[in-house]
CSV table of N, CA and C in Angstrom, one decimal:
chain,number,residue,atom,x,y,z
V,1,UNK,N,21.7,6.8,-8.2
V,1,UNK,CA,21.1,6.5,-9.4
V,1,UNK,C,19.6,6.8,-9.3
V,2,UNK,N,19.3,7.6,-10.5
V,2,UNK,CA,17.6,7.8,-10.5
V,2,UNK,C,16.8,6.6,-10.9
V,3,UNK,N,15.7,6.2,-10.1
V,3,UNK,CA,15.0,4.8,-10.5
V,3,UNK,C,13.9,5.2,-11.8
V,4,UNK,N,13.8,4.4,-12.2
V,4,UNK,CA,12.9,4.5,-13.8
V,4,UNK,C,12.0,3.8,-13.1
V,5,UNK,N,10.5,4.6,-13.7
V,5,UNK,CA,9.0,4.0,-13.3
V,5,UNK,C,8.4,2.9,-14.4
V,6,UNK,N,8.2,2.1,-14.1
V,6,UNK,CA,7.4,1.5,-15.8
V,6,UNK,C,6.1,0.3,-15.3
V,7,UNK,N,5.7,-0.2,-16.0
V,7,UNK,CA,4.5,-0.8,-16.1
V,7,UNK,C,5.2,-2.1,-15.4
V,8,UNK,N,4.4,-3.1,-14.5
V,8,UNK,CA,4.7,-4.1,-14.2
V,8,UNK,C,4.8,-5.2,-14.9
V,9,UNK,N,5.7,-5.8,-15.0
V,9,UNK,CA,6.0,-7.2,-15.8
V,9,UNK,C,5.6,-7.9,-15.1
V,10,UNK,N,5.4,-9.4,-15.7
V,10,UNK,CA,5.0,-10.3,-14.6
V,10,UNK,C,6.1,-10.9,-14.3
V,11,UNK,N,7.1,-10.5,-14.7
V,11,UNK,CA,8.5,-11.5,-13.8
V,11,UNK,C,8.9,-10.6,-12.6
V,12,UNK,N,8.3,-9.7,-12.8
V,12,UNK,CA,8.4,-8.5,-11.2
V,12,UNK,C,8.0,-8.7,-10.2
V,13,UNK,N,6.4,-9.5,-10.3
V,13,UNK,CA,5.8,-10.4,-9.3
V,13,UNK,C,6.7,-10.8,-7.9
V,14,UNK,N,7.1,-11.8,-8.1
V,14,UNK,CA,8.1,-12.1,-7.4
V,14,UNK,C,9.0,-11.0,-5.9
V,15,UNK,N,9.6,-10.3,-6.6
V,15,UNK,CA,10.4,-9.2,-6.7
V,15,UNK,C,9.7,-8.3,-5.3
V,16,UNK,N,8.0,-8.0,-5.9
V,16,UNK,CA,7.0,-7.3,-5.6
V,16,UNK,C,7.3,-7.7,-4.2
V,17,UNK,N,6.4,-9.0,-4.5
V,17,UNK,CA,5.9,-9.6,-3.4
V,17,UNK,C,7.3,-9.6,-2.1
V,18,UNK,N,8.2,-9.9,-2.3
V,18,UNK,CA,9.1,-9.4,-1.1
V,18,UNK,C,9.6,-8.7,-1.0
V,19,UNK,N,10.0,-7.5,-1.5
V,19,UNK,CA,10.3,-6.4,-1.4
V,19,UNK,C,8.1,-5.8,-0.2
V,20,UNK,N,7.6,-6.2,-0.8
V,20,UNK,CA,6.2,-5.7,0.4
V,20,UNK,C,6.3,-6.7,2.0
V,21,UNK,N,6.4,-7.7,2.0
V,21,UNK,CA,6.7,-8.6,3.1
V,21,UNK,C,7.5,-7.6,3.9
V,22,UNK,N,8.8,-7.2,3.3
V,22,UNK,CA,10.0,-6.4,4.2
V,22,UNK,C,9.5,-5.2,4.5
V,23,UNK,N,9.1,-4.6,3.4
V,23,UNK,CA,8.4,-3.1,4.1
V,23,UNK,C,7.6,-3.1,4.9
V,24,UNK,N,6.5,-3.8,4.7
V,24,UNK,CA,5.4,-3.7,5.8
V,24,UNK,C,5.5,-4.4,7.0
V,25,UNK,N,6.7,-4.9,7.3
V,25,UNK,CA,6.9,-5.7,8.6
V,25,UNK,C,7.1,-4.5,10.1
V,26,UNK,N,7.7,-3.4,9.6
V,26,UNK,CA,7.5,-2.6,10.4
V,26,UNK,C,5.6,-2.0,10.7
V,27,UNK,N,5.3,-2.4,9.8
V,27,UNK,CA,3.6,-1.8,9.8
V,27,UNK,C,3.0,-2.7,11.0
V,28,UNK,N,3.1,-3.7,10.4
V,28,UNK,CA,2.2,-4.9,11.1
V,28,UNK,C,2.6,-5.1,12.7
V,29,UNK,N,4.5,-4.9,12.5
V,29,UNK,CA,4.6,-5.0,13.9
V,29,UNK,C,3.6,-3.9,15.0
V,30,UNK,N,3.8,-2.5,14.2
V,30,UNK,CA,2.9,-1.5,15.3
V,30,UNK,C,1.5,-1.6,14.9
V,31,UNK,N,1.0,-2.1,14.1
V,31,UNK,CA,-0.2,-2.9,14.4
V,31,UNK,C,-0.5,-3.7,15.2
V,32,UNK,N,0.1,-4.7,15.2
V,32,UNK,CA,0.0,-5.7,16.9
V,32,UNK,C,0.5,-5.1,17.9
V,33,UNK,N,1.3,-4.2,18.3
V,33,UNK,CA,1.4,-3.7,19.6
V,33,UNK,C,-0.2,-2.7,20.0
V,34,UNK,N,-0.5,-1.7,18.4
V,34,UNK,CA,-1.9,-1.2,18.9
V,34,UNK,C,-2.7,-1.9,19.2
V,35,UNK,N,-3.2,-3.0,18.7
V,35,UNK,CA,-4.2,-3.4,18.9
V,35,UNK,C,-4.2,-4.8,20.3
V,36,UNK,N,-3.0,-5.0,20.8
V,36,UNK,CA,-2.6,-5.7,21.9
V,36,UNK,C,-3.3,-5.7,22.4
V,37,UNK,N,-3.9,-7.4,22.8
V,37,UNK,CA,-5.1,-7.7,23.7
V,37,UNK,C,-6.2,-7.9,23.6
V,38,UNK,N,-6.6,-7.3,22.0
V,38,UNK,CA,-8.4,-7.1,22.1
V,38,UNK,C,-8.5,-8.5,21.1
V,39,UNK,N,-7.8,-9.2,20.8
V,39,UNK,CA,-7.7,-10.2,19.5
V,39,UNK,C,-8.2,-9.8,18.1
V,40,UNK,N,-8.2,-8.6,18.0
V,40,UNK,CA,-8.4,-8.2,16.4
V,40,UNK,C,-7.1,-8.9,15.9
V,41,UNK,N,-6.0,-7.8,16.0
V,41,UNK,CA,-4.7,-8.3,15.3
V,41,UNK,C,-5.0,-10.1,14.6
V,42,UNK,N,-4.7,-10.6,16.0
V,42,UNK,CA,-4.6,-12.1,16.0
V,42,UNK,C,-5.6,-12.7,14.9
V,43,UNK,N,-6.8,-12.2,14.8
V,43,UNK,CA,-7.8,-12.8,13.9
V,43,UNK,C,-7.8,-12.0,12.8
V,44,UNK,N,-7.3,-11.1,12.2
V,44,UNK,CA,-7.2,-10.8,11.3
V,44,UNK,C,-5.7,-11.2,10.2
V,45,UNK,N,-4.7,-11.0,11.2
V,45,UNK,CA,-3.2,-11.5,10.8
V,45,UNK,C,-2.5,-12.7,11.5
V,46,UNK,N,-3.4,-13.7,11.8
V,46,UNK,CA,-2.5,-15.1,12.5
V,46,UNK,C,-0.9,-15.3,12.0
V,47,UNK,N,-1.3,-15.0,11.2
V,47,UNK,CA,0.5,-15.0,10.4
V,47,UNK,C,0.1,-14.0,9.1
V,48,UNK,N,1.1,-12.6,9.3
V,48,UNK,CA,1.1,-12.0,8.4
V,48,UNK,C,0.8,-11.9,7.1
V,49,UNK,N,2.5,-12.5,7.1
V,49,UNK,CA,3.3,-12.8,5.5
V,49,UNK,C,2.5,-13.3,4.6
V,50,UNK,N,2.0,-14.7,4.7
V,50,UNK,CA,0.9,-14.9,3.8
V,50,UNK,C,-0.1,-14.2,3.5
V,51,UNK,N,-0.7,-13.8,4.2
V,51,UNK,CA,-1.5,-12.6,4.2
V,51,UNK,C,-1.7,-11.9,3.3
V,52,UNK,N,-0.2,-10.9,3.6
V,52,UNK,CA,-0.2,-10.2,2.9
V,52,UNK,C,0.4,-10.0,1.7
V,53,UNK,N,1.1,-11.4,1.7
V,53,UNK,CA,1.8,-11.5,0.0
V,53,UNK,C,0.4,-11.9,-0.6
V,54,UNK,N,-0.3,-13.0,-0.1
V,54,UNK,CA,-1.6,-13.0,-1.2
V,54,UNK,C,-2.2,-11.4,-1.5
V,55,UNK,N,-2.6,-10.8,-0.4
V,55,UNK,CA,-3.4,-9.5,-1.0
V,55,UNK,C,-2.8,-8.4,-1.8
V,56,UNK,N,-1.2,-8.9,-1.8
V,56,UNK,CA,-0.6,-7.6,-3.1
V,56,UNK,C,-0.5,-8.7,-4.0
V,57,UNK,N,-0.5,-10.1,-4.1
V,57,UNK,CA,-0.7,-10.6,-5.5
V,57,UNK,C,-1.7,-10.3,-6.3
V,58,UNK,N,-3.0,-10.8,-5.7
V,58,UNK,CA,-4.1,-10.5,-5.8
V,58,UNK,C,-4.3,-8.9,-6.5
V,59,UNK,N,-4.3,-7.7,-6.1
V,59,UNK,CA,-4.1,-6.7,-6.0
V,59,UNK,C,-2.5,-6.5,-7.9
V,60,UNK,N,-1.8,-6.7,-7.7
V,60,UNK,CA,-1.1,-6.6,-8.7
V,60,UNK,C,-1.4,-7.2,-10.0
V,61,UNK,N,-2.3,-8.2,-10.3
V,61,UNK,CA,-2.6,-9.3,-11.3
V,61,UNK,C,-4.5,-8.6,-11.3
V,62,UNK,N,-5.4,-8.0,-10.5
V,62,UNK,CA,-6.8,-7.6,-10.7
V,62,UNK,C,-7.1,-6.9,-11.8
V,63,UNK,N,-8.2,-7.5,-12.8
V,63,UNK,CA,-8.2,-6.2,-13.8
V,63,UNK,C,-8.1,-5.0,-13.2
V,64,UNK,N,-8.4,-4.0,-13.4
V,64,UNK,CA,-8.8,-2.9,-13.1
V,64,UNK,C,-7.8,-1.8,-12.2
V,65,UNK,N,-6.5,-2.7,-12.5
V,65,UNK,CA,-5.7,-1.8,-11.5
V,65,UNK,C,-4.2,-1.4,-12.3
V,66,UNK,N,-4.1,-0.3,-12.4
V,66,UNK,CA,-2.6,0.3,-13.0
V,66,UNK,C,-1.5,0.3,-11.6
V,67,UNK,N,-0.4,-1.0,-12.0
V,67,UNK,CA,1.1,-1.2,-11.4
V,67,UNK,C,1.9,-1.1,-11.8
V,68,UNK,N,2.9,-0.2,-11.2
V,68,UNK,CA,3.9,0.7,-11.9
V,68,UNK,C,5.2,-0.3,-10.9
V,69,UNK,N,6.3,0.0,-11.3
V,69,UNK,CA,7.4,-0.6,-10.2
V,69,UNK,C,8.4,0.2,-11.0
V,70,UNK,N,9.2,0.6,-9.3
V,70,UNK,CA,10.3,1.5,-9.7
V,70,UNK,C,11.4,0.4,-9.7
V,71,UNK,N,12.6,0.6,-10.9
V,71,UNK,CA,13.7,0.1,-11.0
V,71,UNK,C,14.9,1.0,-10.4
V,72,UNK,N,15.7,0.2,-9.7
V,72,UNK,CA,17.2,1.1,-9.9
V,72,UNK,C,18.2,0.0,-9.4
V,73,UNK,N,19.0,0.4,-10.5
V,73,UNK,CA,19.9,-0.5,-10.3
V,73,UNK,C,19.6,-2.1,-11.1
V,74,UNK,N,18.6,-2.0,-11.8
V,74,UNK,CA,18.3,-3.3,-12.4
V,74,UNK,C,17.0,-4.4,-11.2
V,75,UNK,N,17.3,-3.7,-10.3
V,75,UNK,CA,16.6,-4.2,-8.9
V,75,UNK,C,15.0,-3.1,-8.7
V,76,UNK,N,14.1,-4.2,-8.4
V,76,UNK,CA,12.6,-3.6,-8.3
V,76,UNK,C,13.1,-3.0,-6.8
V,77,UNK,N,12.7,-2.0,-6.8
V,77,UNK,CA,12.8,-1.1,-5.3
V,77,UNK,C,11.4,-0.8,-4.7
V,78,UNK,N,10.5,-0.6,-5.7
V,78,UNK,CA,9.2,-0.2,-5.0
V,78,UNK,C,8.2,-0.7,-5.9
V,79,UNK,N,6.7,-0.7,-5.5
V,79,UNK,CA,5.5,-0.5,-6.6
V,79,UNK,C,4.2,0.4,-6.5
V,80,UNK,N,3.7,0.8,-7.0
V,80,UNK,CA,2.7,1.5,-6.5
V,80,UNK,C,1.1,0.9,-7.4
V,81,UNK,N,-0.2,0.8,-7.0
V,81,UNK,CA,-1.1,0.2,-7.5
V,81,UNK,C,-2.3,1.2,-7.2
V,82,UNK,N,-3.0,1.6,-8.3
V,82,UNK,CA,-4.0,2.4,-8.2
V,82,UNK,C,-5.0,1.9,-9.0
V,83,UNK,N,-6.2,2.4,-8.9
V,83,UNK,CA,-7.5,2.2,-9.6
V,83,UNK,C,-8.3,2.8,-10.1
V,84,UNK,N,-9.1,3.3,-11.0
V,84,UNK,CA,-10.1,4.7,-11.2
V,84,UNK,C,-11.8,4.1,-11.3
V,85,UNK,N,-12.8,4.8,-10.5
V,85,UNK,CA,-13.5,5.1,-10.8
V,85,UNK,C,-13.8,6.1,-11.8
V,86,UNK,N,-14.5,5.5,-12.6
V,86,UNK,CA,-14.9,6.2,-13.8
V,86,UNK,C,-16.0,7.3,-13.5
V,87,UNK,N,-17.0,6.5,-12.7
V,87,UNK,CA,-18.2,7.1,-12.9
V,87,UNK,C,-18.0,8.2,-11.3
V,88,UNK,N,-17.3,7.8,-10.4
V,88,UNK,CA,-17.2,9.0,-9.5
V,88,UNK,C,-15.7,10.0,-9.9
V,89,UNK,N,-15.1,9.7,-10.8
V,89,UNK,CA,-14.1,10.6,-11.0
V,89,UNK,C,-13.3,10.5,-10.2
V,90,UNK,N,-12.8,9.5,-9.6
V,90,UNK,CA,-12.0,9.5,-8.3
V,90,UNK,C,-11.6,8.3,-8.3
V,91,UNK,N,-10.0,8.3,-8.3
V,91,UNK,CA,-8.6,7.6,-8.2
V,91,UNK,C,-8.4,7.1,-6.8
V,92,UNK,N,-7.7,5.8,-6.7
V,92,UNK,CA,-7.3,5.2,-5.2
V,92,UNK,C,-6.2,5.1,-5.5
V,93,UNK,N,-5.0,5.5,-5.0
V,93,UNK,CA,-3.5,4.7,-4.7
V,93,UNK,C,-4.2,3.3,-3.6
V,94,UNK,N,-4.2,2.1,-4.0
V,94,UNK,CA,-4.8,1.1,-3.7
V,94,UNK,C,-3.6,0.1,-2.7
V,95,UNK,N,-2.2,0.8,-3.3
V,95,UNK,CA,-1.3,0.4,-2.5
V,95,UNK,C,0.6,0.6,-2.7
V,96,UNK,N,1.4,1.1,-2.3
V,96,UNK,CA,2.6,1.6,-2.3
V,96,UNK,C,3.6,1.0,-1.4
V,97,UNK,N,4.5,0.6,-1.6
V,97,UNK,CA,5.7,-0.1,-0.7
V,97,UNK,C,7.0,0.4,-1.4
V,98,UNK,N,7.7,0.4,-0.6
V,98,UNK,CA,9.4,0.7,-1.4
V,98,UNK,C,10.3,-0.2,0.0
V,99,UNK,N,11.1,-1.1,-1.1
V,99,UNK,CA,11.9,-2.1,0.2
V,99,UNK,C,12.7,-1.0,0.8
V,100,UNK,N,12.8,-1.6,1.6
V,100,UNK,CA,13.5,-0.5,3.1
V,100,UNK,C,15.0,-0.1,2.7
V,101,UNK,N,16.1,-1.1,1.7
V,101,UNK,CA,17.2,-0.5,1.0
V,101,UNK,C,17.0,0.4,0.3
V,102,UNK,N,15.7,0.7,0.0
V,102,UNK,CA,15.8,1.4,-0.9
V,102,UNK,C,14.7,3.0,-0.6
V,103,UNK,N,14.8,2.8,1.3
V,103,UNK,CA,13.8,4.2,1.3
V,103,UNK,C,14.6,5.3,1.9
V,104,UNK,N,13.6,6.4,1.7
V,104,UNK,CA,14.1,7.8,2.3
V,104,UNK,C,15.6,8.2,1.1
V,105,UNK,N,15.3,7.5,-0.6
V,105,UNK,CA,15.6,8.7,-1.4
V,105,UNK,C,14.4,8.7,-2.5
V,106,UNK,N,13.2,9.1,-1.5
V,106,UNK,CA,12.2,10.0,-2.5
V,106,UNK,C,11.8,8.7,-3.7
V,107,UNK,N,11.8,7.6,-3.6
V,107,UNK,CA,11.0,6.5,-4.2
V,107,UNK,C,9.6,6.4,-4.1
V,108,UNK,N,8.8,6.2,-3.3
V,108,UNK,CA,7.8,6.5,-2.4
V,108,UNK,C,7.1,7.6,-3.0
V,109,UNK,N,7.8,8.6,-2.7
V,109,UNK,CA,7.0,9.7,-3.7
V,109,UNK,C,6.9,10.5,-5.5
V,110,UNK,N,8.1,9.1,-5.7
V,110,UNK,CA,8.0,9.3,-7.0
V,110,UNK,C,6.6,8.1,-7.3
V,111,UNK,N,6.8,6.9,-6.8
V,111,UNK,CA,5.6,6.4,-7.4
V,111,UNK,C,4.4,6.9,-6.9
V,112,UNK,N,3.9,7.6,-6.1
V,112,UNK,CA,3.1,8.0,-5.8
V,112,UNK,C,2.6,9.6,-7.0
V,113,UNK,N,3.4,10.2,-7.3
V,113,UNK,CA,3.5,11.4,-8.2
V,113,UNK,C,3.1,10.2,-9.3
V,114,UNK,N,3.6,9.2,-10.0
V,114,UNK,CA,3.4,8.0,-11.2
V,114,UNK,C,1.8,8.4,-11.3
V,115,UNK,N,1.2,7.3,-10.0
V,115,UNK,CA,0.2,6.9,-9.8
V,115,UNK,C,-0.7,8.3,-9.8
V,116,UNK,N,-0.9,9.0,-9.4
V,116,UNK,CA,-1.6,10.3,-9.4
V,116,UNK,C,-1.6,10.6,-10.5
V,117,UNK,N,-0.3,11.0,-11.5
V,117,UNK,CA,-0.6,11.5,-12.8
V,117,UNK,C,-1.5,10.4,-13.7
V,118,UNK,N,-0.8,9.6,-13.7
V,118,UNK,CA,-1.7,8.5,-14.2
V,118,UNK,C,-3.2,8.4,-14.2
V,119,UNK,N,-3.4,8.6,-12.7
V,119,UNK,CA,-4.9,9.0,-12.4
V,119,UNK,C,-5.5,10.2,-13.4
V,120,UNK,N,-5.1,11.0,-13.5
V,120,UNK,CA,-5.3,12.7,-13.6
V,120,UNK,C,-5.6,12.3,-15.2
V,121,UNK,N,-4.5,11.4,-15.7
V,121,UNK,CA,-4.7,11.2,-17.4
V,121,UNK,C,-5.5,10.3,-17.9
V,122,UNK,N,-6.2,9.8,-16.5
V,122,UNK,CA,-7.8,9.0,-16.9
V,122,UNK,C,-8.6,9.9,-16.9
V,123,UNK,N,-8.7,11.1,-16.3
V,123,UNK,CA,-9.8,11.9,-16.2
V,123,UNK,C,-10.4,12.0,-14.4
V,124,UNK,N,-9.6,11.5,-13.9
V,124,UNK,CA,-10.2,11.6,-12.1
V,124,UNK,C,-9.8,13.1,-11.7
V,125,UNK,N,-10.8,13.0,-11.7
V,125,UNK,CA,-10.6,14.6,-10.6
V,125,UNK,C,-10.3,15.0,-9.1
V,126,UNK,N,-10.3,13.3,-8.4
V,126,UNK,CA,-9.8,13.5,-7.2
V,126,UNK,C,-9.4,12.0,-6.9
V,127,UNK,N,-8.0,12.2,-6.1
V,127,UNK,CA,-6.9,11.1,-6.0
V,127,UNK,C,-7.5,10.7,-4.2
V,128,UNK,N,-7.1,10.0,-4.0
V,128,UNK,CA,-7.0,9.5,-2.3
V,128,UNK,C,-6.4,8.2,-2.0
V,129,UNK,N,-5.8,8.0,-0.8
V,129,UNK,CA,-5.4,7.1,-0.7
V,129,UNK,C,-6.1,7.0,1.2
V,130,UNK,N,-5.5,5.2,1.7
V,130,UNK,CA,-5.7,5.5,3.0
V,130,UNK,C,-4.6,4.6,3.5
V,131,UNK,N,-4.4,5.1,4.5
V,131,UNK,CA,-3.0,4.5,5.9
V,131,UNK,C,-3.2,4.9,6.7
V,132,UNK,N,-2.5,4.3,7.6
V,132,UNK,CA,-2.8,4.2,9.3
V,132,UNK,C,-2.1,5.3,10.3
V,133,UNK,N,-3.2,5.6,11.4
V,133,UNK,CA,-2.5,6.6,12.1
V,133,UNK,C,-1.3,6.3,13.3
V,134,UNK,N,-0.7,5.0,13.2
V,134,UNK,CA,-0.3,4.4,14.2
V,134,UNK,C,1.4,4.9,13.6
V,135,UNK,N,2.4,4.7,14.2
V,135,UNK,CA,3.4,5.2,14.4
V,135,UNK,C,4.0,3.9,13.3
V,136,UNK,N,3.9,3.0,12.9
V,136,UNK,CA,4.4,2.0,11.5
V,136,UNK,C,4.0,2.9,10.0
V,137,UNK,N,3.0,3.8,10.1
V,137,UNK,CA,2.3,4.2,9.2
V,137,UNK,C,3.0,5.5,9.0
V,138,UNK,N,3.9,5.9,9.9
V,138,UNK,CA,4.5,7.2,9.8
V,138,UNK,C,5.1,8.3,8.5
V,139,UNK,N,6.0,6.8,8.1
V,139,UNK,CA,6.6,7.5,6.8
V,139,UNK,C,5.6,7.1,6.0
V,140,UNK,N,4.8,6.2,5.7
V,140,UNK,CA,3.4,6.5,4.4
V,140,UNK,C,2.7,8.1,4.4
V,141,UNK,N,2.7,8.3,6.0
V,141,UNK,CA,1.9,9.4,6.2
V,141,UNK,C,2.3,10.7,5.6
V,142,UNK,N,3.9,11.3,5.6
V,142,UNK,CA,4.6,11.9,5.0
V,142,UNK,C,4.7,12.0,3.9
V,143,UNK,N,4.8,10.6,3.0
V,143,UNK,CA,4.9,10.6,1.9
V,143,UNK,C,3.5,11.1,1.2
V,144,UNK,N,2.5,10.9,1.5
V,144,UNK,CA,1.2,11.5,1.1
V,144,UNK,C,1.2,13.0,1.5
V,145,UNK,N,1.4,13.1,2.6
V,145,UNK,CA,1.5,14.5,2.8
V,145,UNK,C,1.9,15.7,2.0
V,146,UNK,N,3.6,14.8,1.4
V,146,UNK,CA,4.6,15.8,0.6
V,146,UNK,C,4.1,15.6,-0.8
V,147,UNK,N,3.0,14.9,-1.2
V,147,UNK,CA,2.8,14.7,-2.5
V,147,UNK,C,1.1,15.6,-2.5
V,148,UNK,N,1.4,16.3,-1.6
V,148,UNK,CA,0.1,17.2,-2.1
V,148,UNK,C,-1.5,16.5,-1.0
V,149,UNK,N,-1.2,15.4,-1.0
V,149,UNK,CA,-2.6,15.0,-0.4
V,149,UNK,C,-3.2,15.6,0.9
V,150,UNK,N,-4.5,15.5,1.5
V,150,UNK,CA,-4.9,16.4,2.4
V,150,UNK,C,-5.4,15.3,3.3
V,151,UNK,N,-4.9,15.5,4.8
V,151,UNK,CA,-5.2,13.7,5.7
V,151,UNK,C,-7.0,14.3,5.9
V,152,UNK,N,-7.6,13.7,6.3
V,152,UNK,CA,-9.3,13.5,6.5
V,152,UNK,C,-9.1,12.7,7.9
V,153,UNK,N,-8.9,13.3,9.2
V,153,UNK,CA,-9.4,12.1,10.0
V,153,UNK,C,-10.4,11.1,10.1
V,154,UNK,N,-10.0,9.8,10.3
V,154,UNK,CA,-11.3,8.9,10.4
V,154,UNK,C,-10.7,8.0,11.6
V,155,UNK,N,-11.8,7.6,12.3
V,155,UNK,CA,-11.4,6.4,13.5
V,155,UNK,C,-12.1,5.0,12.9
V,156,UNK,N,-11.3,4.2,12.8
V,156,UNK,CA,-12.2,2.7,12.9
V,156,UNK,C,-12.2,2.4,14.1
V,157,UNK,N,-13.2,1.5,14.4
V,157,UNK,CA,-13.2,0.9,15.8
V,157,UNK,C,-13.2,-0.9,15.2
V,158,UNK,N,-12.7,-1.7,16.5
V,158,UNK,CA,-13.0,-2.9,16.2
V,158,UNK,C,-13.2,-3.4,17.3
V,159,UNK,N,-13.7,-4.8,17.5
V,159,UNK,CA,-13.6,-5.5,18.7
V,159,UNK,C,-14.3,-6.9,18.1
V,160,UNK,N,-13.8,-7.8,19.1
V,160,UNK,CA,-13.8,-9.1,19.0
V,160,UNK,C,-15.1,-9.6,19.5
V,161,UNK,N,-15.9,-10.5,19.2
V,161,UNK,CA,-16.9,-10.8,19.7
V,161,UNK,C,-17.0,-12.5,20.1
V,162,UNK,N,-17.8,-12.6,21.5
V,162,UNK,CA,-18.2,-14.1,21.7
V,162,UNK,C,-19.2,-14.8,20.3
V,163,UNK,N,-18.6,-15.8,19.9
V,163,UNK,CA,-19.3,-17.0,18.7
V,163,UNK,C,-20.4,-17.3,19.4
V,164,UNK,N,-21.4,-17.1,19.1
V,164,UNK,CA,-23.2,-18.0,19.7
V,164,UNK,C,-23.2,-18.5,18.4
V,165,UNK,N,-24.0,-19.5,19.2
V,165,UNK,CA,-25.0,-20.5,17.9
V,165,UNK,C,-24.3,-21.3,17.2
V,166,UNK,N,-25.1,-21.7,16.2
V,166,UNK,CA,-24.2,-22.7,15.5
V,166,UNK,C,-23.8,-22.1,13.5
V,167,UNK,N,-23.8,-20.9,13.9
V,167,UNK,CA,-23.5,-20.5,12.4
V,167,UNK,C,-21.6,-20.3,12.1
């Protein structure tokens, strides 16, 4: 069955929010294996899940952001969340997940094709998104890839630091 894209309801919420928990669990795991030891992980994700269901709620409910969710089956499978700058001409896919039942038949890159056109029919002249180079981030990477995008290497660095003082 082909999934239909449409505008996010708010009884999808729900739906959203764990269908992203499940996907990104492979993320986060190879996130804490990269970063093993240095206590970034740890201080940034003490416990995931909350986490990160608040920052796709958050993120799905923000003015300023077009969320699409793919149906199939009567079941939310994916969502995708983008943004436009107006004044730089330039679109973010701000965030994409497709529950894991439901990947590797080209969902992913249908909302990502959504979110882009969508972009294009605000007037942005240039789309971008960002993900990780770590081996959880693999199939996002692909999926951007096969939708036309061009990767830009960039490194972040992080590290943990001793607390002085009393701030």
């Amino acid at each position: 069955m082909t999934p239909t894209i449409r505008t996010l309801h708010d009884d999808d919420l729900p739906a959203v929010l764990d269908l992203a928990v499940r996907a990104w669990a492979p993320v986060f795991a190879s996130m804490r294996d990269v970063l093993a030891g240095s206590g970034v992980y740890e201080h940034f994700f003490p416990e995931w899940e909350p986490v990160q269901r608040r920052a796709v709620g958050q993120v799905c409910t923000a003015t300023g952001h077009d969320v699409a969710v793919a149906v199939d089956g009567g079941r939310v499978a994916g969502f995708v969340a983008a943004r436009a700058d107006e004044a730089e001409r330039l679109g973010e896919i701000v965030m994409l997940a497709v529950d894991p039942e439901f990947q590797r038949r080209g969902i992913g890159g249908a909302l990502t094709r959504y979110a882009a056109d969508g972009l294009a029919a605000r007037g942005m002249a240039v789309a971008m998104v960002e993900t990780g180079g770590d081996v959880g981030h693999a199939p996002a990477r692909r999926t951007y890839e096969r939708a036309g995008f061009t990767p830009m290497p960039v490194v972040r660095f992080f590290a943990t630091l001793p607390i002085t003082g009393n701030s």
